[in-house]
Coordinates of C-alpha atoms in Angstrom, one line a residue:
X8 CA -10.7 -52.1 35.8
X9 CA -7.3 -52.9 37.3
X10 CA -4.3 -52.6 35.1
X11 CA -2.2 -54.7 37.5
X12 CA -1.1 -58.1 36.3
X13 CA -2.5 -60.9 38.5
X14 CA 1.0 -62.3 39.0
X15 CA 2.0 -59.1 40.8
X16 CA -0.8 -59.6 43.4
X17 CA -0.3 -63.3 44.0
X18 CA 3.5 -62.8 44.5
X19 CA 2.8 -60.8 47.7
X20 CA 1.9 -62.5 51.0
X21 CA -0.8 -60.9 53.2
X22 CA 1.9 -60.0 55.7
X23 CA 3.8 -58.2 52.9
X24 CA 0.7 -56.3 51.8
X25 CA 0.0 -55.2 55.3
X26 CA 3.6 -53.9 55.6
X27 CA 3.2 -52.0 52.4
X28 CA -0.1 -50.3 53.6
X29 CA 1.6 -49.4 56.9
X30 CA 4.5 -47.8 54.9
X31 CA 2.0 -46.0 52.6
X32 CA 0.3 -44.5 55.6
X33 CA 3.7 -43.4 57.0
X34 CA 4.4 -41.5 53.7
X35 CA 0.9 -40.0 53.5
X36 CA 1.1 -38.7 57.1
X37 CA 4.6 -37.3 56.6
X38 CA 3.2 -35.2 53.8
X39 CA 0.3 -34.0 55.9
X40 CA 2.3 -33.0 58.9
X41 CA 1.6 -29.5 60.5
X42 CA 3.1 -29.4 64.0
X43 CA 0.8 -27.9 66.7
X44 CA 3.3 -25.2 67.4
X45 CA 3.2 -24.2 63.7
X46 CA -0.6 -24.4 63.4
X47 CA -1.1 -22.2 66.4
X48 CA 0.9 -19.4 64.8
X49 CA -0.9 -19.4 61.4
X50 CA -3.1 -16.5 60.6
X51 CA -5.8 -16.0 57.9
X52 CA -5.0 -14.0 54.8
X53 CA -8.3 -12.5 53.8
X54 CA -9.0 -10.4 50.7
X55 CA -12.5 -9.4 49.5
X56 CA -14.0 -11.4 52.3
X57 CA -12.3 -14.6 51.1
X58 CA -9.6 -16.6 53.0
X59 CA -6.8 -17.0 50.5
X60 CA -4.0 -18.3 52.6
X61 CA -2.5 -19.2 56.0
X62 CA 0.8 -17.4 56.5
X63 CA 2.8 -17.6 59.7
X64 CA 2.5 -14.8 62.3
X65 CA 6.1 -13.7 61.7
X66 CA 5.5 -13.0 58.0
X67 CA 2.2 -11.2 58.7
X68 CA 4.1 -8.8 61.0
X69 CA 6.8 -8.2 58.4
X70 CA 4.2 -7.5 55.6
X71 CA 2.4 -5.1 57.9
X72 CA 5.4 -2.8 57.6
X73 CA 4.8 -2.4 53.8
X74 CA 2.2 0.0 52.3
X75 CA 0.2 -2.8 50.6
X76 CA -0.5 -5.1 53.6
X77 CA -2.3 -4.7 56.9
X78 CA -2.2 -7.0 59.9
X79 CA -5.0 -6.2 62.4
X80 CA -6.9 -8.4 64.9
X81 CA -5.1 -11.5 63.8
X82 CA -6.0 -11.1 60.1
X83 CA -3.7 -10.2 57.2
X84 CA -5.3 -8.3 54.4
X85 CA -4.4 -5.9 51.5
X86 CA -4.7 -2.1 51.9
X87 CA -6.3 0.3 49.5
X88 CA -2.8 1.1 48.2
X89 CA -2.6 -2.4 46.7
X90 CA -5.5 -1.5 44.3
X91 CA -8.7 -3.3 43.5
X92 CA -8.0 -5.0 40.2
X93 CA -6.1 -8.3 39.6
X94 CA -3.4 -6.5 37.7
X95 CA -2.9 -3.7 40.3
X96 CA -2.7 -6.2 43.1
X97 CA -0.4 -8.5 41.2
X98 CA 2.0 -5.7 40.5
X99 CA 2.0 -4.3 44.1
X100 CA 2.4 -7.7 45.7
X101 CA 5.2 -8.6 43.2
X102 CA 7.0 -5.5 44.3
X103 CA 7.0 -6.7 47.9
X104 CA 8.0 -10.2 46.9
X105 CA 11.1 -8.9 45.2
X106 CA 12.0 -7.1 48.4
X107 CA 11.6 -10.3 50.4
X108 CA 13.7 -12.1 47.8
X109 CA 16.5 -9.5 48.4
X110 CA 16.2 -10.1 52.1
X111 CA 16.6 -13.9 51.6
X112 CA 13.1 -14.6 52.9
X113 CA 12.0 -16.0 49.5
X114 CA 14.4 -18.5 47.9
X115 CA 14.3 -20.6 44.8
X116 CA 12.7 -17.8 42.6
X117 CA 11.0 -19.3 39.6
X118 CA 9.7 -16.3 37.5
X119 CA 6.4 -18.2 37.3
X120 CA 3.0 -16.8 38.3
X121 CA 0.4 -18.8 40.1
X122 CA -3.3 -17.9 40.6
X123 CA -4.4 -17.0 44.1
X124 CA -8.2 -17.6 44.6
X125 CA -10.5 -19.3 47.1
X126 CA -10.9 -22.3 44.8
X127 CA -9.7 -23.8 41.6
X128 CA -12.7 -22.7 39.6
X129 CA -12.8 -19.2 41.1
X130 CA -11.4 -16.1 39.3
X131 CA -7.9 -15.3 40.6
X132 CA -7.9 -12.3 42.9
X133 CA -4.2 -11.8 42.1
X134 CA -1.2 -13.7 40.8
X135 CA 1.9 -14.5 42.9
X136 CA 5.4 -15.7 42.2
X137 CA 5.5 -19.5 42.6
X138 CA 8.4 -19.4 45.2
X139 CA 6.3 -17.0 47.4
X140 CA 3.1 -19.0 47.4
X141 CA 4.1 -21.4 50.3
X142 CA 5.0 -18.5 52.5
X143 CA 1.5 -17.2 52.2
X144 CA 0.0 -20.7 52.6
X145 CA -2.1 -20.2 49.5
X146 CA -3.7 -23.1 47.8
X147 CA -1.5 -24.4 45.0
X148 CA -2.4 -26.8 42.2
X149 CA -0.3 -29.1 40.0
X150 CA -0.3 -32.0 37.6
X151 CA 1.5 -35.3 38.2
X152 CA 1.7 -38.0 35.6
X153 CA 2.0 -41.8 36.3
X154 CA 3.9 -42.9 33.2
X155 CA 3.6 -46.7 32.9
X156 CA 4.3 -49.5 30.5
X157 CA 3.7 -53.2 30.3
X158 CA 6.6 -55.5 29.9
X159 CA 6.6 -58.6 27.6
X160 CA 4.9 -60.6 30.4
X161 CA 2.2 -58.0 30.8
X162 CA 3.5 -56.7 34.1
X163 CA 3.0 -53.1 35.0
X164 CA 6.1 -50.8 35.5
X165 CA 6.4 -47.2 36.3
X166 CA 8.9 -44.7 34.8
X167 CA 10.9 -42.9 37.5
X168 CA 12.8 -39.7 37.3
X169 CA 15.8 -38.6 39.4
X170 CA 15.6 -34.8 40.1
X171 CA 18.6 -32.7 39.2
X172 CA 21.1 -32.4 41.9
X173 CA 21.1 -28.6 41.4
X174 CA 17.3 -28.2 42.0
X175 CA 16.5 -25.7 44.8
X176 CA 14.1 -28.1 46.4
X177 CA 14.5 -31.8 46.9
X178 CA 17.7 -32.1 44.8
X179 CA 18.6 -35.7 43.7
X180 CA 15.4 -37.3 44.9
X181 CA 13.1 -39.6 42.9
X182 CA 10.2 -38.1 41.1
X183 CA 7.4 -38.8 38.6
X184 CA 8.4 -39.0 35.0
X185 CA 6.5 -35.7 34.6
X186 CA 5.1 -33.3 37.2
X187 CA 4.7 -29.6 37.5
X188 CA 2.9 -26.7 39.2
X189 CA -0.3 -25.3 37.5
X190 CA 0.5 -21.9 36.2
X191 CA -2.0 -19.2 35.4
X192 CA -3.6 -19.0 31.9
X193 CA -3.6 -22.7 30.8
X194 CA -5.7 -25.7 31.6
X195 CA -4.4 -28.8 33.5
X196 CA -4.4 -30.8 30.3
X197 CA -2.5 -28.1 28.4
X198 CA -0.1 -28.1 31.3
X199 CA 0.3 -31.9 31.1
X200 CA 1.2 -31.6 27.4
X201 CA 3.6 -28.7 28.1
X202 CA 5.4 -30.5 31.0
X203 CA 5.6 -33.8 29.1
X204 CA 7.5 -32.1 26.3
X205 CA 9.7 -30.0 28.6
X206 CA 10.6 -32.6 31.1
X207 CA 10.7 -36.0 29.3
X208 CA 10.5 -35.3 25.6
X209 CA 7.1 -36.9 25.3
X210 CA 5.5 -35.9 22.0
X211 CA 2.3 -33.9 22.3
X212 CA 0.2 -36.5 20.5
X213 CA 1.2 -39.1 23.0
X214 CA 0.9 -36.7 26.0
X215 CA -2.7 -35.9 25.0
X216 CA -3.6 -39.6 25.6
X217 CA -3.0 -39.0 29.4
X218 CA -6.1 -39.8 31.3
X219 CA -7.3 -37.6 34.2
X220 CA -8.1 -40.1 36.9
X221 CA -8.0 -38.5 40.4
X222 CA -6.8 -35.7 42.6
X223 CA -5.1 -35.7 46.0
X224 CA -4.5 -32.9 48.5
X225 CA -2.3 -32.2 51.5
X226 CA -1.1 -29.6 53.9
X227 CA 2.5 -29.6 55.2
X228 CA 4.8 -27.3 57.2
X229 CA 8.2 -28.1 58.7
X230 CA 8.5 -27.3 62.4
X231 CA 11.4 -24.9 61.8
X232 CA 10.4 -23.7 58.4
X233 CA 8.6 -20.6 57.1
X234 CA 6.3 -22.2 54.5
X235 CA 2.9 -23.7 54.7
X236 CA 2.4 -25.9 51.7
X237 CA -1.3 -26.4 50.7
X238 CA -1.8 -28.2 47.5
X239 CA -4.2 -30.1 45.3
X240 CA -2.6 -32.3 42.6
X241 CA -4.4 -33.5 39.5
X242 CA -3.4 -37.1 38.8
X243 CA -3.0 -38.5 35.3
X244 CA -2.3 -42.0 34.0
X245 CA -0.3 -42.2 30.7
X246 CA 0.4 -45.5 29.1
X247 CA 3.7 -45.3 27.2
X248 CA 4.9 -47.6 24.3
X249 CA 7.2 -50.3 25.5
X250 CA 10.0 -49.0 23.3
X251 CA 9.6 -45.4 24.3
X252 CA 12.5 -43.8 26.2
X253 CA 12.1 -40.5 28.0
X254 CA 14.9 -38.0 27.6
X255 CA 16.3 -35.2 29.6
X256 CA 15.2 -31.9 28.0
X257 CA 15.1 -28.9 30.4
X258 CA 17.7 -30.0 32.9
X259 CA 15.1 -30.6 35.7
X260 CA 15.9 -34.3 35.7
X261 CA 19.3 -36.1 35.7
X262 CA 18.0 -39.5 34.5
X263 CA 15.0 -41.8 34.0
X264 CA 14.6 -45.5 34.8
X265 CA 11.8 -48.1 34.7
X266 CA 10.8 -49.9 37.9
X267 CA 8.4 -52.6 38.9
X268 CA 5.6 -51.7 41.4
X269 CA 7.3 -53.8 44.0
X270 CA 10.5 -51.7 43.7
X271 CA 8.5 -48.5 43.9
X272 CA 6.6 -49.8 46.9
X273 CA 9.9 -50.6 48.7
X274 CA 10.8 -46.9 48.7
X275 CA 7.9 -46.2 50.9
X276 CA 9.6 -47.8 53.9
X277 CA 10.6 -45.3 56.6
X278 CA 14.1 -46.8 56.3
X279 CA 14.5 -46.1 52.6
X280 CA 17.6 -44.0 51.9
X281 CA 16.7 -43.1 48.4
X282 CA 13.0 -42.0 48.6
X283 CA 10.7 -40.0 46.3
X284 CA 10.0 -36.3 46.7
X285 CA 7.3 -36.4 49.5
X286 CA 4.2 -35.4 47.6
X287 CA 4.9 -37.9 44.8
X288 CA 4.0 -40.7 47.2
X289 CA 0.4 -39.5 47.5
X290 CA -0.1 -39.7 43.7
X291 CA 1.7 -43.1 43.5
X292 CA -0.3 -44.5 46.3
X293 CA -3.5 -43.4 44.7
X294 CA -2.3 -45.1 41.5
X295 CA -1.6 -48.4 43.3
X296 CA -4.9 -48.3 45.1
X297 CA -6.8 -47.8 41.8
X298 CA -4.9 -50.7 40.2
X299 CA -5.5 -53.1 43.0
X300 CA -1.9 -53.5 44.1
X301 CA -3.3 -53.6 47.7
X302 CA -6.7 -54.5 48.9
X303 CA -9.3 -53.9 51.7
X304 CA -8.0 -57.0 53.5
X305 CA -5.1 -54.9 54.8
X306 CA -5.7 -52.8 57.9
X307 CA -5.3 -49.1 57.0
X308 CA -6.7 -49.4 53.5
X309 CA -9.7 -47.1 54.3
X310 CA -7.4 -44.7 56.2
X311 CA -5.3 -44.4 53.0
X312 CA -8.4 -43.6 50.9
X313 CA -9.5 -40.9 53.3
X314 CA -6.1 -39.3 54.1
X315 CA -5.0 -39.0 50.5
X316 CA -7.3 -35.9 50.5
X317 CA -6.4 -34.4 53.8
X318 CA -6.1 -30.9 52.4
X319 CA -8.5 -28.7 50.4
X320 CA -9.9 -30.3 47.3
X321 CA -11.7 -27.2 46.0

């Protein structure tokens, strides 16, 4: 059942809806961009017979000089020196990551460990520092919350956050009211509750009413960058009381504001000078599709449905 108020749909002409879908496709494809020259230089990172990541050739060669990695026949793997248990491998790999940090190869260190496995429901083969995961092209997971309210007329509005200007990645850009990477050792819902409290001061009882509704996935790498971002994001919808005001708690965000869906959709234009953090668009577009903000009458509708899961959803 759509949560979108009928007046929001009737206010848009078909031409305007078609433009929004075209803008949505632009944002989805920007988040799923892996240049051919990058893809041609990716290698498989294989441990225990499972492909765990897709690092660049340059990194594989650098890791081959350490005692814990081996790069042979185009495949990066771990050596016997790295151990065989999760704990041993985590410790040895962390040792190498600290060295890469000193060399400036890894930036934005988080002191947060992520699971590395062949799938979300598989046991982790080892844990890795969050800032290092994109270098290895490992599959990452996260939670994004669509925090929405209804105004007095019943119209749907989304809470928007502005990222701190001192964030290491995407400083000052628009963001979800709450979002975060999925750390090792807690469930996605536990992560939702944790992040809601830490990022927006949302009480745990209210956060627990968030509804898991979807998942999106993507793969991205900048032409001149070193990282291969591969992610699956769990999407949650959280209806907030009309009088609730989120508050800055951990410094990750500078401010919050409440926007209409039309205003949010306007940021998807390629000409927008104040856009969202790129992966947020996929979650927001999924939300708008589910709420009937756009319809199958607009060319590109089915492309959106398909391309929202261009990465690995496993």
